Amino acid sequence: MKKLNLYIGLLSLLCCGNSFAQQTPAPEQAEAISIVGATAHIGNGEVIENSLIILEDGKITEIIAANLTKRQYPGKQIDATGKHVYPGIIAPNTTLGLVEIASVKATEDQDEMGDMLPNVRSLIAYNTESKIVESMRPNGVLLGQVVPRGGLISGTSSIVQFDAWNWEDAAVKADDGLHINWPDSFRRGRWWRGEDPGLKPNKEYTEEIQKLSDFFASSKAYLNGDRTDQNLPFLAMEKVFSGDKKVFIHADGEKEILDIIQFKKENELASVVIVGGYDALAIASDLKNAEIPVLVNRPHSTPDNAYEDYDQPYKLAKLLYDAGVVVGLESSGQMERMNTRNLPFYAGTVAAFGMDKEDALSLITANNAKILGIDSDYGTLEKGKSATLFISEGDALDMRTNILSHAFIDGRELSLETHQTELWKRYSKKYSEQESK
């Protein structure tokens, strides 16, 4: 009897697990696909009306203005007349797949103990079965940079696509960048240490910067010397010094960013990216001259300072863009994982506050691809690039009209069903039935 009850319990768990499981990843593209008649938003500012886009073997093999009356198009044809085609949206600086439920410690894998953790790799902790990751696709967010958190040096990020069996399948660019949390020159007192909670100069700022500089110097000395005694953190720095791994430095203040520019020079770092950059506008020319791009935080926020315009967060990306800085958008912060799906609407807000709409689109497509170093394959709709794109019934930057009919990653047609869409269908039927009674 006990064995029977055990079998019944296991069967019940299996059934429940299947009913709430992630959508099965799409199979490889088996035939050519021709998308005909849509307005194609290339992602670099260009638009092709009445377009023809042909996808073959996971690549875009043709993108031109269509002649609907004189040509037969290869493979499966999708009539997208009146619709819009966009490159897959790319989400940098996310913890998607690293945390499922913030209040349940067993589902949280975004941080490790310690301050200097360049050898921590977010990719191997990435959970492709995450329901939150699944919910990105119906808004057109198809790729993301998965980033560890915590410490002075958090670890190494990787770029993944959001339709995979496991982290090996998901990887688009493994170990793309090192992430540093730059200390703040001002900070609020730590109440748990009995300090005044007001904002004041950080007396430990210089010491913390020196700690970073010493680690970089020690890593370089180790790599140039005898490696008999294996040191994993130092070994993880090798690609940073060779320029094969970008350095993403999370900072907001003007002084901090100026110090980062100097840090870049002193350590001869080939590629540095500022993440956040709230006060970057004050030193935009310095950033442009140093060739340092900025991933601006979500515009749906309030100003940090009382003297600023109410719409400063909304227009910051445009102002930096106008100043010649390479700009992308990211969505970290409160409830960052679920809010990542709103990335297209953040770009829409930037457009509403003065930026050309196609340029605003580039902040989450072409520019993000360039900043992350994947622009040879992703970020724009161009011949020879990955067939990672989606078809929307309307403007993808407007939450009222961004309704996807199709989405593709490397030519594989994705399911747009998620746990959320299932619940929506379930309860919409419930209330429609009640109204009919």
Short mmCIF file of C-alpha atoms in Angstrom, two decimals:
data_model
loop_
_atom_site.label_atom_id
_atom_site.label_comp_id
_atom_site.label_asym_id
_atom_site.label_seq_id
_atom_site.Cartn_x
_atom_site.Cartn_y
_atom_site.Cartn_z
CA MET A 1 0.00 0.00 0.00
CA LYS A 2 2.87 2.35 0.88
CA LYS A 3 4.51 1.62 -2.48
CA LEU A 4 1.23 2.36 -4.29
CA ASN A 5 0.89 5.69 -2.50
CA LEU A 6 4.49 6.51 -3.36
CA TYR A 7 3.91 5.77 -7.05
CA ILE A 8 0.73 7.87 -7.06
CA GLY A 9 2.60 10.76 -5.41
CA LEU A 10 5.45 10.60 -7.91
CA LEU A 11 2.99 10.44 -10.82
CA SER A 12 1.17 13.50 -9.47
CA LEU A 13 4.41 15.45 -9.19
CA LEU A 14 5.33 14.45 -12.73
CA CYS A 15 1.98 15.59 -14.09
CA CYS A 16 2.18 18.91 -12.21
CA GLY A 17 5.72 19.45 -13.43
CA ASN A 18 4.68 18.87 -17.03
CA SER A 19 1.66 21.16 -16.79
CA PHE A 20 3.83 24.09 -15.72
CA ALA A 21 6.96 23.27 -17.72
CA GLN A 22 8.82 25.62 -20.02
CA GLN A 23 7.77 25.57 -23.68
CA THR A 24 9.76 23.01 -25.65
CA PRO A 25 12.56 24.78 -27.57
CA ALA A 26 11.88 25.13 -31.27
CA PRO A 27 13.55 22.70 -33.70
CA GLU A 28 16.18 23.79 -36.21
CA GLN A 29 14.90 25.60 -39.29
CA ALA A 30 13.95 22.92 -41.83
CA GLU A 31 12.83 25.01 -44.82
CA ALA A 32 13.17 28.50 -46.20
CA ILE A 33 10.77 31.13 -44.80
CA SER A 34 9.71 34.20 -46.75
CA ILE A 35 8.19 37.11 -44.83
CA VAL A 36 6.36 39.26 -47.35
CA GLY A 37 4.83 42.73 -47.22
CA ALA A 38 5.86 43.96 -43.77
CA THR A 39 7.48 47.26 -42.86
CA ALA A 40 11.02 46.21 -41.90
CA HIS A 41 12.70 48.23 -39.17
CA ILE A 42 16.36 47.40 -39.75
CA GLY A 43 17.56 48.49 -36.31
CA ASN A 44 20.17 50.97 -37.56
CA GLY A 45 17.75 53.80 -38.37
CA GLU A 46 16.66 52.48 -41.76
CA VAL A 47 13.17 51.33 -42.74
CA ILE A 48 12.10 49.24 -45.75
CA GLU A 49 8.43 49.50 -46.66
CA ASN A 50 6.68 46.50 -48.22
CA SER A 51 9.70 44.29 -47.62
CA LEU A 52 10.72 40.76 -48.50
CA ILE A 53 12.82 38.93 -45.90
CA ILE A 54 14.02 35.39 -46.66
CA LEU A 55 15.33 33.18 -43.88
CA GLU A 56 17.40 30.10 -44.74
CA ASP A 57 19.52 27.85 -42.50
CA GLY A 58 19.13 30.26 -39.60
CA LYS A 59 20.36 33.29 -41.55
CA ILE A 60 18.80 36.22 -43.39
CA THR A 61 19.63 35.53 -47.04
CA GLU A 62 17.61 38.38 -48.56
CA ILE A 63 16.05 41.62 -47.38
CA ILE A 64 14.75 43.94 -50.07
CA ALA A 65 11.64 45.82 -51.12
CA ALA A 66 9.17 43.17 -52.33
CA ASN A 67 7.52 42.96 -55.73
CA LEU A 68 4.33 41.15 -54.79
CA THR A 69 3.04 40.74 -58.33
CA LYS A 70 6.04 39.35 -60.18
CA ARG A 71 7.84 36.87 -57.91
CA GLN A 72 7.34 33.55 -56.29
CA TYR A 73 9.08 33.38 -52.94
CA PRO A 74 10.89 30.31 -51.63
CA GLY A 75 9.68 27.99 -48.89
CA LYS A 76 6.97 28.79 -46.38
CA GLN A 77 5.43 32.20 -47.00
CA ILE A 78 4.21 34.49 -44.21
CA ASP A 79 1.95 37.28 -45.38
CA ALA A 80 2.91 40.17 -43.10
CA THR A 81 1.10 42.90 -45.00
CA GLY A 82 0.32 45.78 -42.66
CA LYS A 83 2.62 44.36 -39.95
CA HIS A 84 6.12 45.26 -38.79
CA VAL A 85 9.34 43.24 -38.58
CA TYR A 86 12.05 44.04 -36.03
CA PRO A 87 15.41 42.54 -35.06
CA GLY A 88 15.29 40.59 -31.80
CA ILE A 89 15.61 42.92 -28.83
CA ILE A 90 18.76 42.47 -26.74
CA ALA A 91 18.71 42.93 -22.96
CA PRO A 92 22.09 43.75 -21.37
CA ASN A 93 22.93 43.56 -17.65
CA THR A 94 20.19 41.18 -16.53
CA THR A 95 19.97 38.48 -13.88
CA LEU A 96 17.43 36.51 -15.91
CA GLY A 97 17.76 32.79 -15.29
CA LEU A 98 19.85 33.34 -12.14
CA VAL A 99 16.96 34.10 -9.78
CA GLU A 100 13.42 32.76 -10.05
CA ILE A 101 11.79 33.82 -6.77
CA ALA A 102 13.76 36.44 -4.83
CA SER A 103 12.23 35.42 -1.49
CA VAL A 104 13.19 31.75 -1.95
CA LYS A 105 16.93 31.41 -1.38
CA ALA A 106 17.16 28.07 -3.16
CA THR A 107 16.18 29.76 -6.44
CA GLU A 108 18.75 32.59 -6.09
CA ASP A 109 22.12 32.10 -7.77
CA GLN A 110 23.28 35.59 -8.72
CA ASP A 111 26.02 36.14 -6.15
CA GLU A 112 28.91 34.34 -4.49
CA MET A 113 30.84 35.09 -1.29
CA GLY A 114 33.87 37.34 -1.64
CA ASP A 115 34.91 40.65 -3.20
CA MET A 116 37.18 39.65 -6.09
CA LEU A 117 35.42 36.99 -8.16
CA PRO A 118 36.46 37.30 -11.82
CA ASN A 119 36.42 33.51 -12.13
CA VAL A 120 32.69 33.25 -11.28
CA ARG A 121 30.81 32.41 -14.49
CA SER A 122 27.12 33.28 -14.65
CA LEU A 123 26.57 31.01 -17.66
CA ILE A 124 26.79 27.70 -15.80
CA ALA A 125 24.13 28.88 -13.32
CA TYR A 126 21.72 30.04 -16.05
CA ASN A 127 18.34 28.27 -15.83
CA THR A 128 16.73 27.80 -19.23
CA GLU A 129 13.58 26.47 -17.53
CA SER A 130 12.85 29.84 -15.92
CA LYS A 131 9.25 31.00 -16.36
CA ILE A 132 10.49 34.59 -16.22
CA VAL A 133 12.85 34.03 -19.15
CA GLU A 134 9.98 32.48 -21.09
CA SER A 135 7.88 35.62 -20.57
CA MET A 136 10.41 37.80 -22.44
CA ARG A 137 9.64 36.34 -25.87
CA PRO A 138 6.06 37.63 -26.39
CA ASN A 139 7.45 41.20 -26.21
CA GLY A 140 10.28 40.51 -28.66
CA VAL A 141 13.12 40.33 -26.11
CA LEU A 142 15.01 37.36 -27.52
CA LEU A 143 18.60 37.68 -26.24
CA GLY A 144 20.21 38.86 -23.03
CA GLN A 145 23.44 39.31 -21.15
CA VAL A 146 23.29 37.30 -17.93
CA VAL A 147 25.30 39.09 -15.24
CA PRO A 148 26.37 38.10 -11.70
CA ARG A 149 25.96 40.56 -8.83
CA GLY A 150 27.81 41.41 -5.61
CA GLY A 151 31.37 42.18 -4.52
CA LEU A 152 33.81 44.64 -6.10
CA ILE A 153 34.37 42.27 -9.01
CA SER A 154 31.14 40.28 -9.45
CA GLY A 155 32.35 37.82 -12.06
CA THR A 156 31.93 37.12 -15.73
CA SER A 157 28.74 37.49 -17.76
CA SER A 158 27.62 35.61 -20.87
CA ILE A 159 25.16 36.35 -23.65
CA VAL A 160 22.34 33.86 -24.22
CA GLN A 161 19.33 33.40 -26.44
CA PHE A 162 15.99 32.79 -24.76
CA ASP A 163 14.90 29.46 -26.29
CA ALA A 164 17.17 26.61 -25.28
CA TRP A 165 17.31 23.21 -23.62
CA ASN A 166 20.29 24.03 -21.39
CA TRP A 167 22.96 26.66 -20.83
CA GLU A 168 25.26 25.12 -23.45
CA ASP A 169 22.54 25.47 -26.10
CA ALA A 170 21.65 28.96 -24.89
CA ALA A 171 25.14 30.45 -25.13
CA VAL A 172 25.59 33.02 -27.89
CA LYS A 173 28.83 34.45 -26.52
CA ALA A 174 30.33 32.77 -23.47
CA ASP A 175 32.24 34.84 -20.90
CA ASP A 176 31.85 38.09 -22.81
CA GLY A 177 32.68 40.53 -20.02
CA LEU A 178 34.00 41.17 -16.53
CA HIS A 179 31.72 43.15 -14.18
CA ILE A 180 33.02 45.63 -11.61
CA ASN A 181 30.89 47.49 -9.06
CA TRP A 182 32.78 50.77 -8.77
CA PRO A 183 32.68 52.23 -5.23
CA ASP A 184 30.64 55.39 -4.59
CA SER A 185 32.51 58.55 -3.58
CA PHE A 186 29.46 59.48 -1.48
CA ARG A 187 27.28 57.05 0.38
CA ARG A 188 24.65 56.89 3.08
CA GLY A 189 25.61 55.82 6.58
CA ARG A 190 25.20 52.14 7.38
CA TRP A 191 22.56 52.08 10.10
CA TRP A 192 23.44 48.51 11.07
CA ARG A 193 26.87 49.84 12.11
CA GLY A 194 25.33 52.68 14.08
CA GLU A 195 26.28 55.29 11.45
CA ASP A 196 24.27 58.42 10.61
CA PRO A 197 22.02 57.40 7.66
CA GLY A 198 22.57 60.73 5.85
CA LEU A 199 24.59 61.10 2.63
CA LYS A 200 28.27 61.89 3.23
CA PRO A 201 31.70 61.43 1.60
CA ASN A 202 32.87 57.83 1.55
CA LYS A 203 36.09 57.84 3.59
CA GLU A 204 36.95 54.40 2.23
CA TYR A 205 36.61 55.41 -1.45
CA THR A 206 40.35 55.80 -2.14
CA GLU A 207 41.12 52.61 -0.25
CA GLU A 208 38.55 50.63 -2.26
CA ILE A 209 39.89 51.97 -5.59
CA GLN A 210 43.40 51.04 -4.49
CA LYS A 211 42.16 47.54 -3.68
CA LEU A 212 40.92 47.21 -7.27
CA SER A 213 44.16 48.60 -8.69
CA ASP A 214 46.23 46.22 -6.56
CA PHE A 215 44.19 43.24 -7.74
CA PHE A 216 44.69 44.22 -11.39
CA ALA A 217 48.44 44.70 -10.79
CA SER A 218 48.76 41.38 -8.98
CA SER A 219 46.83 39.60 -11.74
CA LYS A 220 49.08 41.05 -14.42
CA ALA A 221 52.22 40.09 -12.48
CA TYR A 222 50.95 36.54 -12.00
CA LEU A 223 50.08 36.15 -15.68
CA ASN A 224 53.50 37.44 -16.73
CA GLY A 225 55.33 35.22 -14.27
CA ASP A 226 55.46 31.66 -12.99
CA ARG A 227 51.99 30.05 -13.01
CA THR A 228 53.00 26.91 -11.17
CA ASP A 229 50.64 27.65 -8.28
CA GLN A 230 47.23 27.90 -9.94
CA ASN A 231 45.27 31.03 -9.04
CA LEU A 232 41.81 30.92 -10.64
CA PRO A 233 40.88 34.60 -10.07
CA PHE A 234 44.15 35.77 -11.66
CA LEU A 235 43.81 33.32 -14.56
CA ALA A 236 40.31 34.65 -15.25
CA MET A 237 41.85 38.10 -15.86
CA GLU A 238 43.95 36.94 -18.82
CA LYS A 239 41.33 37.74 -21.46
CA VAL A 240 40.69 41.11 -19.83
CA PHE A 241 44.29 42.16 -20.43
CA SER A 242 44.36 40.66 -23.93
CA GLY A 243 41.23 42.64 -24.87
CA ASP A 244 39.15 39.53 -25.60
CA LYS A 245 36.87 40.24 -22.64
CA LYS A 246 35.12 43.58 -22.15
CA VAL A 247 35.06 45.30 -18.76
CA PHE A 248 31.61 46.50 -17.65
CA ILE A 249 31.92 48.98 -14.79
CA HIS A 250 28.75 49.81 -12.89
CA ALA A 251 28.81 53.46 -11.80
CA ASP A 252 26.63 56.59 -11.84
CA GLY A 253 28.51 59.59 -10.44
CA GLU A 254 30.57 62.11 -12.40
CA LYS A 255 33.69 61.70 -10.22
CA GLU A 256 33.40 57.93 -10.37
CA ILE A 257 33.20 57.94 -14.17
CA LEU A 258 36.21 60.27 -14.47
CA ASP A 259 38.15 57.92 -12.20
CA ILE A 260 37.09 54.98 -14.38
CA ILE A 261 38.46 56.74 -17.47
CA GLN A 262 41.79 57.11 -15.65
CA PHE A 263 41.62 53.49 -14.46
CA LYS A 264 41.13 52.38 -18.08
CA LYS A 265 44.28 54.25 -19.15
CA GLU A 266 46.41 53.04 -16.25
CA ASN A 267 45.49 49.39 -16.82
CA GLU A 268 45.55 49.64 -20.64
CA LEU A 269 42.05 48.19 -20.92
CA ALA A 270 40.93 47.84 -24.53
CA SER A 271 37.18 47.93 -24.01
CA VAL A 272 35.34 49.47 -21.05
CA VAL A 273 31.55 50.01 -20.79
CA ILE A 274 29.83 52.20 -18.20
CA VAL A 275 26.66 50.60 -16.82
CA GLY A 276 24.19 53.09 -15.33
CA GLY A 277 25.96 56.39 -15.98
CA TYR A 278 23.31 58.64 -14.47
CA ASP A 279 25.68 61.66 -14.35
CA ALA A 280 27.48 60.77 -17.58
CA LEU A 281 26.06 63.73 -19.49
CA ALA A 282 28.29 66.17 -17.57
CA ILE A 283 31.37 64.45 -19.01
CA ALA A 284 29.97 63.18 -22.31
CA SER A 285 32.91 64.59 -24.29
CA ASP A 286 35.37 62.70 -22.06
CA LEU A 287 33.48 59.46 -22.64
CA LYS A 288 33.36 60.07 -26.39
CA ASN A 289 37.10 60.76 -26.53
CA ALA A 290 37.85 57.67 -24.44
CA GLU A 291 35.53 55.58 -26.67
CA ILE A 292 33.56 54.36 -23.69
CA PRO A 293 29.89 53.51 -24.38
CA VAL A 294 27.15 53.80 -21.76
CA LEU A 295 24.34 51.37 -20.95
CA VAL A 296 21.74 53.77 -19.54
CA ASN A 297 19.43 52.46 -16.85
CA ARG A 298 15.67 52.24 -17.44
CA PRO A 299 14.09 55.66 -18.09
CA HIS A 300 10.98 54.79 -16.07
CA SER A 301 12.36 56.35 -12.90
CA THR A 302 12.38 59.64 -11.02
CA PRO A 303 15.28 62.16 -11.00
CA ASP A 304 18.01 61.58 -8.42
CA ASN A 305 18.39 65.27 -7.59
CA ALA A 306 15.88 67.98 -6.72
CA TYR A 307 17.45 70.50 -9.13
CA GLU A 308 17.00 68.27 -12.21
CA ASP A 309 14.20 68.37 -14.77
CA TYR A 310 11.38 65.97 -13.96
CA ASP A 311 12.02 64.19 -17.26
CA GLN A 312 15.81 63.85 -16.89
CA PRO A 313 15.72 60.01 -16.80
CA TYR A 314 13.43 59.98 -19.87
CA LYS A 315 15.74 62.08 -22.03
CA LEU A 316 19.19 61.07 -20.73
CA ALA A 317 19.79 58.45 -23.45
CA LYS A 318 18.92 60.96 -26.20
CA LEU A 319 21.17 63.67 -24.75
CA LEU A 320 24.12 61.28 -24.54
CA TYR A 321 23.37 60.01 -28.06
CA ASP A 322 23.30 63.59 -29.37
CA ALA A 323 26.66 64.21 -27.67
CA GLY A 324 28.23 61.40 -29.72
CA VAL A 325 28.36 58.71 -27.03
CA VAL A 326 27.43 55.15 -28.06
CA VAL A 327 24.33 54.45 -25.94
CA GLY A 328 22.27 51.37 -25.15
CA LEU A 329 19.43 50.73 -22.72
CA GLU A 330 19.36 48.26 -19.82
CA SER A 331 16.67 47.56 -17.22
CA SER A 332 18.33 46.67 -13.91
CA GLY A 333 16.85 47.81 -10.61
CA GLN A 334 13.73 46.99 -8.65
CA MET A 335 11.95 43.88 -10.01
CA GLU A 336 14.52 43.87 -12.79
CA ARG A 337 13.95 40.37 -14.11
CA MET A 338 10.25 40.70 -14.87
CA ASN A 339 10.68 44.33 -15.97
CA THR A 340 13.20 43.31 -18.63
CA ARG A 341 10.24 42.43 -20.86
CA ASN A 342 9.45 46.18 -20.91
CA LEU A 343 12.71 47.07 -22.67
CA PRO A 344 10.94 47.99 -25.95
CA PHE A 345 8.62 50.33 -24.04
CA TYR A 346 11.57 52.00 -22.32
CA ALA A 347 12.88 52.79 -25.81
CA GLY A 348 9.39 54.04 -26.67
CA THR A 349 9.57 56.46 -23.73
CA VAL A 350 12.94 57.77 -24.96
CA ALA A 351 11.31 58.36 -28.36
CA ALA A 352 8.35 60.13 -26.74
CA PHE A 353 10.78 62.58 -25.13
CA GLY A 354 12.49 63.73 -28.30
CA MET A 355 14.47 60.94 -29.92
CA ASP A 356 13.71 59.73 -33.43
CA LYS A 357 11.81 56.45 -33.12
CA GLU A 358 14.18 54.44 -35.32
CA ASP A 359 17.16 55.78 -33.38
CA ALA A 360 15.40 54.82 -30.14
CA LEU A 361 14.95 51.30 -31.53
CA SER A 362 18.70 51.12 -32.14
CA LEU A 363 19.28 51.61 -28.39
CA ILE A 364 17.92 48.10 -27.76
CA THR A 365 19.04 46.43 -30.98
CA ALA A 366 22.06 47.65 -33.01
CA ASN A 367 23.71 49.63 -30.21
CA ASN A 368 23.25 46.95 -27.58
CA ALA A 369 24.65 44.39 -30.02
CA LYS A 370 27.67 46.62 -30.69
CA ILE A 371 28.28 47.29 -26.99
CA LEU A 372 28.08 43.56 -26.18
CA GLY A 373 30.26 42.60 -29.14
CA ILE A 374 27.71 40.49 -31.03
CA ASP A 375 26.89 42.97 -33.82
CA SER A 376 28.42 40.77 -36.53
CA ASP A 377 25.45 38.39 -36.11
CA TYR A 378 22.69 40.19 -34.20
CA GLY A 379 21.09 43.59 -33.71
CA THR A 380 20.02 44.48 -37.24
CA LEU A 381 18.10 42.94 -40.12
CA GLU A 382 20.85 42.49 -42.68
CA LYS A 383 21.79 39.87 -45.24
CA GLY A 384 24.10 37.28 -43.73
CA LYS A 385 23.14 37.96 -40.12
CA SER A 386 21.24 35.64 -37.80
CA ALA A 387 17.52 35.26 -38.50
CA THR A 388 16.66 36.47 -35.00
CA LEU A 389 13.63 38.71 -35.39
CA PHE A 390 9.92 39.08 -34.72
CA ILE A 391 6.75 40.20 -36.46
CA SER A 392 4.46 42.60 -34.62
CA GLU A 393 0.98 43.72 -35.55
CA GLY A 394 1.99 47.30 -34.76
CA ASP A 395 4.69 49.53 -33.31
CA ALA A 396 6.95 47.40 -31.11
CA LEU A 397 7.84 50.38 -28.90
CA ASP A 398 4.20 50.94 -27.96
CA MET A 399 2.74 48.55 -25.39
CA ARG A 400 -0.72 48.97 -26.94
CA THR A 401 0.33 47.68 -30.36
CA ASN A 402 3.32 45.41 -29.77
CA ILE A 403 1.38 42.19 -30.38
CA LEU A 404 3.61 39.46 -31.78
CA SER A 405 2.39 37.00 -34.38
CA HIS A 406 5.76 35.31 -35.02
CA ALA A 407 9.23 35.26 -33.49
CA PHE A 408 12.43 33.55 -34.64
CA ILE A 409 15.82 32.85 -33.06
CA ASP A 410 18.44 31.72 -35.60
CA GLY A 411 15.58 30.88 -37.98
CA ARG A 412 13.77 28.68 -35.45
CA GLU A 413 10.12 29.69 -35.07
CA LEU A 414 9.35 30.10 -31.38
CA SER A 415 6.28 29.37 -29.34
CA LEU A 416 4.87 32.60 -27.91
CA GLU A 417 2.90 30.74 -25.26
CA THR A 418 3.96 31.23 -21.65
CA HIS A 419 2.61 30.55 -18.18
CA GLN A 420 1.21 34.09 -18.26
CA THR A 421 -0.58 33.72 -21.60
CA GLU A 422 -2.12 30.47 -20.35
CA LEU A 423 -3.46 32.25 -17.27
CA TRP A 424 -4.73 35.15 -19.40
CA LYS A 425 -6.68 32.78 -21.65
CA ARG A 426 -8.00 30.85 -18.68
CA TYR A 427 -9.34 33.88 -16.81
CA SER A 428 -10.53 35.78 -19.87
CA LYS A 429 -12.80 32.82 -20.57
CA LYS A 430 -13.98 32.77 -16.99
CA TYR A 431 -15.13 36.39 -17.02
CA SER A 432 -16.58 36.26 -20.53
CA GLU A 433 -18.67 33.27 -19.44
CA GLN A 434 -19.89 35.15 -16.36
CA GLU A 435 -20.89 38.16 -18.46
CA SER A 436 -22.91 35.97 -20.83
CA LYS A 437 -25.03 34.55 -17.99
#
